[in-house]
PDB file of C-alpha atoms in Angstrom:
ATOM      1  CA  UNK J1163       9.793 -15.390  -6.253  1.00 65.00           C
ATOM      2  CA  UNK J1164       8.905 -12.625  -3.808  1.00 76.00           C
ATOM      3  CA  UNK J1165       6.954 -13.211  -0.675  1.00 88.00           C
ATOM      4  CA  UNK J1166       5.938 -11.558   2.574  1.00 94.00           C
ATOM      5  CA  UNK J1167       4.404 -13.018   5.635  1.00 95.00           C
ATOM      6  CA  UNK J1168       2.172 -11.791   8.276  1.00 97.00           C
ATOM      7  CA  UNK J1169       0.290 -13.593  10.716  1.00 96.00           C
ATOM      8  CA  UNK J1170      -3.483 -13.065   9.615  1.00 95.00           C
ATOM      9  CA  UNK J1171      -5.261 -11.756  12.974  1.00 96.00           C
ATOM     10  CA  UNK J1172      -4.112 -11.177  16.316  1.00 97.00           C
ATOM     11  CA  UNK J1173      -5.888 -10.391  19.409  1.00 97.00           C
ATOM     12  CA  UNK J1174      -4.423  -7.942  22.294  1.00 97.00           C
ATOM     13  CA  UNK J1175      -5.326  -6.077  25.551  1.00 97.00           C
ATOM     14  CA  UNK J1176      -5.726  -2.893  25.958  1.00 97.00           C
ATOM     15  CA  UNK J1177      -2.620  -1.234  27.715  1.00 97.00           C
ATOM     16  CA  UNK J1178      -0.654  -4.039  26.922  1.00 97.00           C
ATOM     17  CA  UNK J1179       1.962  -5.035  24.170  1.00 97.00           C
ATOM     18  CA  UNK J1180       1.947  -6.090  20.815  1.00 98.00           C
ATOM     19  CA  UNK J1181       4.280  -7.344  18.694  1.00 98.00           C
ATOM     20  CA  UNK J1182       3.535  -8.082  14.554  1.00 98.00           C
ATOM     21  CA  UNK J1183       6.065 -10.190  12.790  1.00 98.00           C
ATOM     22  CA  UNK J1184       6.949 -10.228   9.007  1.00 98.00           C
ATOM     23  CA  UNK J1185       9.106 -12.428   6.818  1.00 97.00           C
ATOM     24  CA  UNK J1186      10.234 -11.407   3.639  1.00 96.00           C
ATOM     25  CA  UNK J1187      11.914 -12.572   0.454  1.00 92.00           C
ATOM     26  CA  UNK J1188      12.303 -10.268  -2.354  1.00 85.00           C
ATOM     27  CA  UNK J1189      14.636  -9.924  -5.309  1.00 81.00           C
ATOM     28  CA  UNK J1190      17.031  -7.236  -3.916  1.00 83.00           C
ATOM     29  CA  UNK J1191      15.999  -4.795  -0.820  1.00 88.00           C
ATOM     30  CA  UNK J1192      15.602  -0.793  -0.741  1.00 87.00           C
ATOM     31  CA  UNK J1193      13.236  -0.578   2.342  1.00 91.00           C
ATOM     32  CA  UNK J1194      10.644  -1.661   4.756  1.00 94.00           C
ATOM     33  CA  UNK J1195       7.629  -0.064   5.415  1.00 95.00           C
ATOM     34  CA  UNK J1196       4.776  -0.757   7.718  1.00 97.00           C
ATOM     35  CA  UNK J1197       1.246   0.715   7.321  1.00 96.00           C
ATOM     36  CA  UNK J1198      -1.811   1.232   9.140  1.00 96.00           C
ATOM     37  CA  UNK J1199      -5.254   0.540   7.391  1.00 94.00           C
ATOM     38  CA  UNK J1200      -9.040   0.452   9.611  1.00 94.00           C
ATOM     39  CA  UNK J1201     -11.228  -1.098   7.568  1.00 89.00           C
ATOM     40  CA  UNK J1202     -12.164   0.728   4.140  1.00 86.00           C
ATOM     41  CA  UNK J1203      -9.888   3.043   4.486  1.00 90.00           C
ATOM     42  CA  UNK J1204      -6.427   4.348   2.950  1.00 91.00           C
ATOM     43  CA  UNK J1205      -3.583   2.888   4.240  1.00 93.00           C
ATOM     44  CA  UNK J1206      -1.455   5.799   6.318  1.00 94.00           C
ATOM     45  CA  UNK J1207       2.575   5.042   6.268  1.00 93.00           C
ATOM     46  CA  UNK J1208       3.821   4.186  10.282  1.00 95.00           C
ATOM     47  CA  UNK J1209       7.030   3.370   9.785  1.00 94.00           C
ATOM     48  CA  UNK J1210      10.060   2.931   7.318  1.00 93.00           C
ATOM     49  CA  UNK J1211      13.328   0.791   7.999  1.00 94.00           C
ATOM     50  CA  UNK J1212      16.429   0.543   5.488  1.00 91.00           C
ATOM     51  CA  UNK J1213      18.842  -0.410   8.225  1.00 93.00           C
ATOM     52  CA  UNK J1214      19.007  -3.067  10.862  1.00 96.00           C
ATOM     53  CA  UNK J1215      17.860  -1.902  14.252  1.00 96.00           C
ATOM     54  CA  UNK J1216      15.057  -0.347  15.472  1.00 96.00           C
ATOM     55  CA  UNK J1217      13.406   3.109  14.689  1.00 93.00           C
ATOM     56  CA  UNK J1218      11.347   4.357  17.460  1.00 94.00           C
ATOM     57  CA  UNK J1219       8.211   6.845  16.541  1.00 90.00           C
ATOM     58  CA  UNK J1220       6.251   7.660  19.855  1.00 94.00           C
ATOM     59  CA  UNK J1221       3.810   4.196  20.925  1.00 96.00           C
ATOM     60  CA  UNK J1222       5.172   2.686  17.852  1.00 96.00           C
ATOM     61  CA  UNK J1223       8.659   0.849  17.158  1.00 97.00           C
ATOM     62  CA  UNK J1224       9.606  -1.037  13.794  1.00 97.00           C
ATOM     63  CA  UNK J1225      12.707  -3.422  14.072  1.00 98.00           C
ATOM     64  CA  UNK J1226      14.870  -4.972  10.807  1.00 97.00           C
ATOM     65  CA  UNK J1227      16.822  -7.547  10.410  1.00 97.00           C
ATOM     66  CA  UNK J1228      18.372  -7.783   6.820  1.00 95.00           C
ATOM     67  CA  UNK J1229      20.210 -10.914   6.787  1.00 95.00           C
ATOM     68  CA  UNK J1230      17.490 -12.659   8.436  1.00 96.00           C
ATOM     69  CA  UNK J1231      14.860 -11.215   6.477  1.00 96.00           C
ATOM     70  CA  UNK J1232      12.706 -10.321   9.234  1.00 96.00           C
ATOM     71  CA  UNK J1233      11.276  -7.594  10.690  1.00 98.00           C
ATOM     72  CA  UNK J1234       8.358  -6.630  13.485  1.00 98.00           C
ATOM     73  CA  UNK J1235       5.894  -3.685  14.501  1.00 98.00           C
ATOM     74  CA  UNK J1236       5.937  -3.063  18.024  1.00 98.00           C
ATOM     75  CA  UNK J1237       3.103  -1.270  19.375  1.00 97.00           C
ATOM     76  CA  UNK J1238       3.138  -0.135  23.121  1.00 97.00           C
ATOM     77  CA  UNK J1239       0.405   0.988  25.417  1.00 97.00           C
ATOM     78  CA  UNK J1240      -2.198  -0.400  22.951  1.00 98.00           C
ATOM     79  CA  UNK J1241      -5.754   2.148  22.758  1.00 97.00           C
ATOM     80  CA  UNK J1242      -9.056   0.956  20.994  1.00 97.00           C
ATOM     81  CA  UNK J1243      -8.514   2.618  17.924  1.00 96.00           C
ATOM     82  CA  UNK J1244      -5.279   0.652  17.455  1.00 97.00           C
ATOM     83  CA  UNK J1245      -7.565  -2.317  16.022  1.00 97.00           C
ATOM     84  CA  UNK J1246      -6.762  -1.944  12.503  1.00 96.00           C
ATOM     85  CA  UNK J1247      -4.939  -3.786   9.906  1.00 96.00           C
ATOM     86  CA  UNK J1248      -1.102  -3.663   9.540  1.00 97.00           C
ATOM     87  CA  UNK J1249       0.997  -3.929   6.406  1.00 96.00           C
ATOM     88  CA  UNK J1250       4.170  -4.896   6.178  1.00 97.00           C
ATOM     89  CA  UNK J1251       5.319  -3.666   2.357  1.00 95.00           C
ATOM     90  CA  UNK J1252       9.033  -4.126   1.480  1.00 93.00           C
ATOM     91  CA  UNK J1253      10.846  -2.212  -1.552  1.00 89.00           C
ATOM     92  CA  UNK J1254      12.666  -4.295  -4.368  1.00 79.00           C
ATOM     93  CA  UNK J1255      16.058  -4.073  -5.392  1.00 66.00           C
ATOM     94  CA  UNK J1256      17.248  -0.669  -7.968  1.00 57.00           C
ATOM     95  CA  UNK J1257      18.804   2.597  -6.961  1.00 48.00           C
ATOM     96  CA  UNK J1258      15.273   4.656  -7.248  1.00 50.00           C
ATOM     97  CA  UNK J1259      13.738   5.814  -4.170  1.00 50.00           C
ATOM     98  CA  UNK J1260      10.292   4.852  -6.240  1.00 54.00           C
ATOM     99  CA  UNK J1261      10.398   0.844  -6.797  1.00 70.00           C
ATOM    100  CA  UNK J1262       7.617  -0.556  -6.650  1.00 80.00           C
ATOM    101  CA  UNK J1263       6.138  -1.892  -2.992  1.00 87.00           C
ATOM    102  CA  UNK J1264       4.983  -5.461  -2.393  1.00 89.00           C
ATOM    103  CA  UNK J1265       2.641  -5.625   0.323  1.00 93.00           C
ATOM    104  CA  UNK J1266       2.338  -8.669   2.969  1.00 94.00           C
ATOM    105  CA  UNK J1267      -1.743 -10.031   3.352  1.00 93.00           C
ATOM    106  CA  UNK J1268      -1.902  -7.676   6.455  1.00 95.00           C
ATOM    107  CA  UNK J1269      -2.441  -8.716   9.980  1.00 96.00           C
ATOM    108  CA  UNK J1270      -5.751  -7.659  11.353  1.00 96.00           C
ATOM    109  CA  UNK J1271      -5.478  -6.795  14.934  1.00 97.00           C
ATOM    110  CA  UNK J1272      -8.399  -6.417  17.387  1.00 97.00           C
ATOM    111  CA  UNK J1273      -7.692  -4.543  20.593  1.00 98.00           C
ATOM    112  CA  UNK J1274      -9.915  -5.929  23.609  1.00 97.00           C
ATOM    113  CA  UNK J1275     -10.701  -3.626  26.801  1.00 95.00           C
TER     114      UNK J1275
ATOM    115  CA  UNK Z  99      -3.850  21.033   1.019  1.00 66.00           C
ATOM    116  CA  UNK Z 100      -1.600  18.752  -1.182  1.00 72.00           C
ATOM    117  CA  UNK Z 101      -2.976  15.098  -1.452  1.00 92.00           C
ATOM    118  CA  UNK Z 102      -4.532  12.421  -3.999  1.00 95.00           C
ATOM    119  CA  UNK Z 103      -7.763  12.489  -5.059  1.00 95.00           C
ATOM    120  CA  UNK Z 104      -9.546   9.262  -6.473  1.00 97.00           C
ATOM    121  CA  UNK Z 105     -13.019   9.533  -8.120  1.00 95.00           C
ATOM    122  CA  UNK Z 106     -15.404   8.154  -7.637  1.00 95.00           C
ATOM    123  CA  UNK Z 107     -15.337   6.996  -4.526  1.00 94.00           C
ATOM    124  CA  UNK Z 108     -18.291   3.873  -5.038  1.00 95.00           C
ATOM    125  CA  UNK Z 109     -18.601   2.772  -8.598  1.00 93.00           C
ATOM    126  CA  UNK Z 110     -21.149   0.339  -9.905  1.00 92.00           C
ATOM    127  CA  UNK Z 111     -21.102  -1.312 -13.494  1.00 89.00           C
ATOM    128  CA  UNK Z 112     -22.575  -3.884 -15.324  1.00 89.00           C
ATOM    129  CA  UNK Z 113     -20.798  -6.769 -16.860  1.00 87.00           C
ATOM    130  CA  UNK Z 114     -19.420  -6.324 -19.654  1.00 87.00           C
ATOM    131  CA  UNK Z 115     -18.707  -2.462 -19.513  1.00 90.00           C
ATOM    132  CA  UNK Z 116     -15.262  -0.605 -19.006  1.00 93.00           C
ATOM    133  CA  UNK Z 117     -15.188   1.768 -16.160  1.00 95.00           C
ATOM    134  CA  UNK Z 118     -12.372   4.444 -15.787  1.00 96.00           C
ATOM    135  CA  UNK Z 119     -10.927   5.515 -12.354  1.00 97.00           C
ATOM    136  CA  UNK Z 120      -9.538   8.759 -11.925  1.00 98.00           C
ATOM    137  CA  UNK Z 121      -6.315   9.600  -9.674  1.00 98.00           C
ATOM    138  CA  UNK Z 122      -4.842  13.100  -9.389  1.00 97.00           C
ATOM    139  CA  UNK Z 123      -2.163  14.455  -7.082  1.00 97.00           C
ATOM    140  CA  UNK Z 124      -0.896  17.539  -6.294  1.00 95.00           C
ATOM    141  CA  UNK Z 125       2.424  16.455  -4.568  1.00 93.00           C
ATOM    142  CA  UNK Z 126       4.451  16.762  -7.086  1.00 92.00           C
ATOM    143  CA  UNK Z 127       5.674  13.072  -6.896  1.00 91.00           C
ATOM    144  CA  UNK Z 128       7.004  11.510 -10.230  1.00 90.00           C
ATOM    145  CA  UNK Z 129       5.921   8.244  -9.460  1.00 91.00           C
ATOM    146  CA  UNK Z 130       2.388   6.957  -9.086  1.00 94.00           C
ATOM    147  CA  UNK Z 131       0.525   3.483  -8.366  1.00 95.00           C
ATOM    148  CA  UNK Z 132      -2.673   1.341  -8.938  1.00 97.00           C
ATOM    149  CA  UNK Z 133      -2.744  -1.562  -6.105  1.00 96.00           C
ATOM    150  CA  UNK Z 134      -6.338  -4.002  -5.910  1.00 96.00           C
ATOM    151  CA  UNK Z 135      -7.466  -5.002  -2.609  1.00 95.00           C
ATOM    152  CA  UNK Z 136      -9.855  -7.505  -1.902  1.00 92.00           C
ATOM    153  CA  UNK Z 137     -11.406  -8.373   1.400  1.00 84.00           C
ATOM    154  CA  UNK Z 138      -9.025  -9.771   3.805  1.00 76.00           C
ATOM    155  CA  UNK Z 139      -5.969  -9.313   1.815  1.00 79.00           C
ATOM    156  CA  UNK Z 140      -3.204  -7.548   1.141  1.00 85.00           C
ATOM    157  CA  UNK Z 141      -2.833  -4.480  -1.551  1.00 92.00           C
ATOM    158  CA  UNK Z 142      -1.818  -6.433  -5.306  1.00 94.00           C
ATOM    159  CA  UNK Z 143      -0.042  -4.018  -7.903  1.00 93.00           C
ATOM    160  CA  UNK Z 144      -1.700  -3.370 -10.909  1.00 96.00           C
ATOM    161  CA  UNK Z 145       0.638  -0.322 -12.669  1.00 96.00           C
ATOM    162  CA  UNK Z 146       2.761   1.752 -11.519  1.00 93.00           C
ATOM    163  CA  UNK Z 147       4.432   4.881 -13.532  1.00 93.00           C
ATOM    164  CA  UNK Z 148       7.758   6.574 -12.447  1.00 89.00           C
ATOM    165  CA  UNK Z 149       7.837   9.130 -15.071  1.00 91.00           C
ATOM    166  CA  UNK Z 150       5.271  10.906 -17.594  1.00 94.00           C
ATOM    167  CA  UNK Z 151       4.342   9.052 -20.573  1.00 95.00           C
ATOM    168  CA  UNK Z 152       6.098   5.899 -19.344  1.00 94.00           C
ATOM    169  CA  UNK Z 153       4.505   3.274 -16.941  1.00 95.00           C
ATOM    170  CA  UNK Z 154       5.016  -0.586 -15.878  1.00 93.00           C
ATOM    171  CA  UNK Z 155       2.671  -3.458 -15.256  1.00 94.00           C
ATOM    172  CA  UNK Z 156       2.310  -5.068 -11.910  1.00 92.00           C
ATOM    173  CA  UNK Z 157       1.355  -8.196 -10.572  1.00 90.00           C
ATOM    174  CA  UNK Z 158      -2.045  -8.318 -11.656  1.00 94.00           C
ATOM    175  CA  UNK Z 159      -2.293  -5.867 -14.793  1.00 96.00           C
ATOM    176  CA  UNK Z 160      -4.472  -8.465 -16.847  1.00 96.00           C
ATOM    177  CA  UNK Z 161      -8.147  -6.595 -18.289  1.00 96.00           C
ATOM    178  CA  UNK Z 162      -6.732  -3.006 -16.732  1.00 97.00           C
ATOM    179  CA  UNK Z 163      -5.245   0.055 -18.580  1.00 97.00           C
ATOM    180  CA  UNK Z 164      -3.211   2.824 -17.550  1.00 98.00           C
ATOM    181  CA  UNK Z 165      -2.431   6.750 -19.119  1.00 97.00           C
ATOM    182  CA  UNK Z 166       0.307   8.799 -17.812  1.00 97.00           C
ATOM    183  CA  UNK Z 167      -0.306  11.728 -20.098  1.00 97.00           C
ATOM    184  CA  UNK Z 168       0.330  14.143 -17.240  1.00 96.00           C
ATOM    185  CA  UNK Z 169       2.712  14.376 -13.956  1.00 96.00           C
ATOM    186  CA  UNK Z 170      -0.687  15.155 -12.328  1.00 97.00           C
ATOM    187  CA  UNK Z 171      -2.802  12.270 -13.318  1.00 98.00           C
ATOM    188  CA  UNK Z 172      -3.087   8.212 -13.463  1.00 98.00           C
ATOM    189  CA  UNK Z 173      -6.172   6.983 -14.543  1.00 98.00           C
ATOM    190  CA  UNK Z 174      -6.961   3.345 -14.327  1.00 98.00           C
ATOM    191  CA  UNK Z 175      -9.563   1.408 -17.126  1.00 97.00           C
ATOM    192  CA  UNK Z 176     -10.904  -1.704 -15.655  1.00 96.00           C
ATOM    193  CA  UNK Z 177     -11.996  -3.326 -19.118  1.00 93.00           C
ATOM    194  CA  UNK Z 178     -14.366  -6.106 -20.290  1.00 88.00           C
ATOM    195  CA  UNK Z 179     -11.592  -8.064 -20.037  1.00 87.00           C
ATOM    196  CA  UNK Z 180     -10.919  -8.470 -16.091  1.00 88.00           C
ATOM    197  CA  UNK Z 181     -13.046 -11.324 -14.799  1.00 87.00           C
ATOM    198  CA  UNK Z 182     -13.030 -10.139 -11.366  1.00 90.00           C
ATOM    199  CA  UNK Z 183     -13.549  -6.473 -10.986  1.00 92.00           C
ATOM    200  CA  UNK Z 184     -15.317  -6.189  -7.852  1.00 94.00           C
ATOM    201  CA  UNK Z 185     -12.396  -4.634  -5.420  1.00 95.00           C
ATOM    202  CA  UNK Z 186     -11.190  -1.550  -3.668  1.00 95.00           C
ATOM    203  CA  UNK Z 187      -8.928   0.330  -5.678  1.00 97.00           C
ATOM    204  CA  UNK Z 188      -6.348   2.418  -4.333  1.00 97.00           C
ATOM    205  CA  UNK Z 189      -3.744   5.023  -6.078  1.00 97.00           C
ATOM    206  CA  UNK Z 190      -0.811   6.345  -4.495  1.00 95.00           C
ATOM    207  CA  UNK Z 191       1.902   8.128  -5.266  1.00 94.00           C
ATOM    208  CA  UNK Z 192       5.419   8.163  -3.762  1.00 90.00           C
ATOM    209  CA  UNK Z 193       8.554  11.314  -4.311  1.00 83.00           C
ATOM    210  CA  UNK Z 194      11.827  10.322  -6.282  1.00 70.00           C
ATOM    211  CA  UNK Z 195      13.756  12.898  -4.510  1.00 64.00           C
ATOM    212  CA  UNK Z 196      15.410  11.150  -1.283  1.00 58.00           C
ATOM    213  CA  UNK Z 197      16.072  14.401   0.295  1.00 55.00           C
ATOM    214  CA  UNK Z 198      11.897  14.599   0.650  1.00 52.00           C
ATOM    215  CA  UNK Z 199      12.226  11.603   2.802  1.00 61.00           C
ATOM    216  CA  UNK Z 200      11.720   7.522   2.382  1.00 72.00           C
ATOM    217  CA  UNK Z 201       9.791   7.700  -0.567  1.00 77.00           C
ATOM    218  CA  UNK Z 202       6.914   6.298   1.425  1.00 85.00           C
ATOM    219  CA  UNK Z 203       3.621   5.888  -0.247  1.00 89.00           C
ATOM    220  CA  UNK Z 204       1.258   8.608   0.036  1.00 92.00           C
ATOM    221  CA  UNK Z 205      -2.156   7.103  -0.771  1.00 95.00           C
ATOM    222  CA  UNK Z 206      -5.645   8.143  -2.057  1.00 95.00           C
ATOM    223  CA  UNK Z 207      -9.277   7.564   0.141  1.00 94.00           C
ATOM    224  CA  UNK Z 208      -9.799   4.754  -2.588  1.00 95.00           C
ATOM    225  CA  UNK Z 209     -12.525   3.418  -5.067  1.00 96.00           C
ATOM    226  CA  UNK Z 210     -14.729   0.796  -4.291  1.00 95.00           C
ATOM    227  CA  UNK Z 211     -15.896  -1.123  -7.689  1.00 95.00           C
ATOM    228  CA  UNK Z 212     -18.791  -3.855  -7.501  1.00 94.00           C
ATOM    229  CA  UNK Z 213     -19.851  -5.459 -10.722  1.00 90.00           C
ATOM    230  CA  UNK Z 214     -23.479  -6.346 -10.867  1.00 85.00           C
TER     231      UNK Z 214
END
């Protein structure tokens, strides 16, 4: 089967660090994404990894590990309006750049002052 | 502007009705996607289409209906038949070209359904 792991809420500082963890196992691999979502809202893409390593975008890193199936959000100098829900969507297996996306429950972060 | 457009944005029905959900983009993307969410969780696939006049069921695509008539357009049907209606509903649509970039999904503001 296919499965991806969050943690459900997390609770942070603000100016600090956070880091968001998320497990996956999927029948093949073409990508991981991670998304941002405040409540009833669109999701808005953050970040994308296909290789391991980490891709840096401004306050916001995204790590992947293949072989371990594993991969975390890193958000630095956390702000208010970071509180939000993040997704953690991986691609299945196939050659096209549009497979279909299975999304993680989300981890609901609350940023304190 | 180039986007997605769901509509409505609240919906209300009774039991027992069918309720259609529009979707239309203006990217240009070939492939387009219904996901449920419900409160607390995660997005669930419903359809998804990669190409006009052909389209896949998800996860979940039990009492919902799809049309991909046009490159444009993705409406969703939640019938009779769906015990559970009451959900956000969001369409997306992501670019088959990999020179356009990671084929991330672009998504729409959404459709919130309640069934009274």
């Amino acid at each position: 089967g296919q499965n991806i792991d969050q943690p459900t809420e997390m609770t942070a500082t603000e100016g600090a660090i956070v880091q968001i963890n998320c497990t996956y196992q999927t029948s093949g691999f073409n990508g991981l994404f991670w998304y941002q979502q405040h409540a009833g809202e669109a999701p808005t893409f953050l970040s994308y990894n296909v290789l391991d390593g980490l891709e840096e975008k401004g306050r916001f890193s995204s790590f992947l590990s293949r072989s371990k199936g594993y991969s975390y959000l890193l958000l630095k100098e956390l702000q208010m309006k970071d509180s939000a829900s993040y997704l953690c969507a991986v691609r299945g297996g196939g050659s096209s750049n549009t497979g279909k996306l299975i999304f993680g429950q989300g981890t609901t972060l609350q940023v304190k002052p | 502007d180039g986007g997605i457009t769901q509509s409505p944005k609240y919906l209300f029905r009774k039991e027992g009705q069918n309720v259609t959900l529009s979707c239309e983009q203006n990217l240009n993307h070939d492939a387009m996607y219904w996901y449920r969410q419900d409160p607390g969780q995660g997005l669930r696939l419903i359809y998804y289409s990669q190409i006009v006049n052909d389209f896949q069921k998800g996860d979940i695509a039990e009492g919902y209906s799809v049309s991909r008539e046009k490159k444009e357009s993705f409406p969703l049907t939640v019938t009779s038949a769906q015990k559970n209606p009451t959900a956000f509903y969001l369409c997306a649509s992501s670019s088959r070209d990999r020179g356009r970039g990671t084929g991330e999904l672009f998504f729409g503001e959404g459709s919130r359904l309640t069934v009274l």
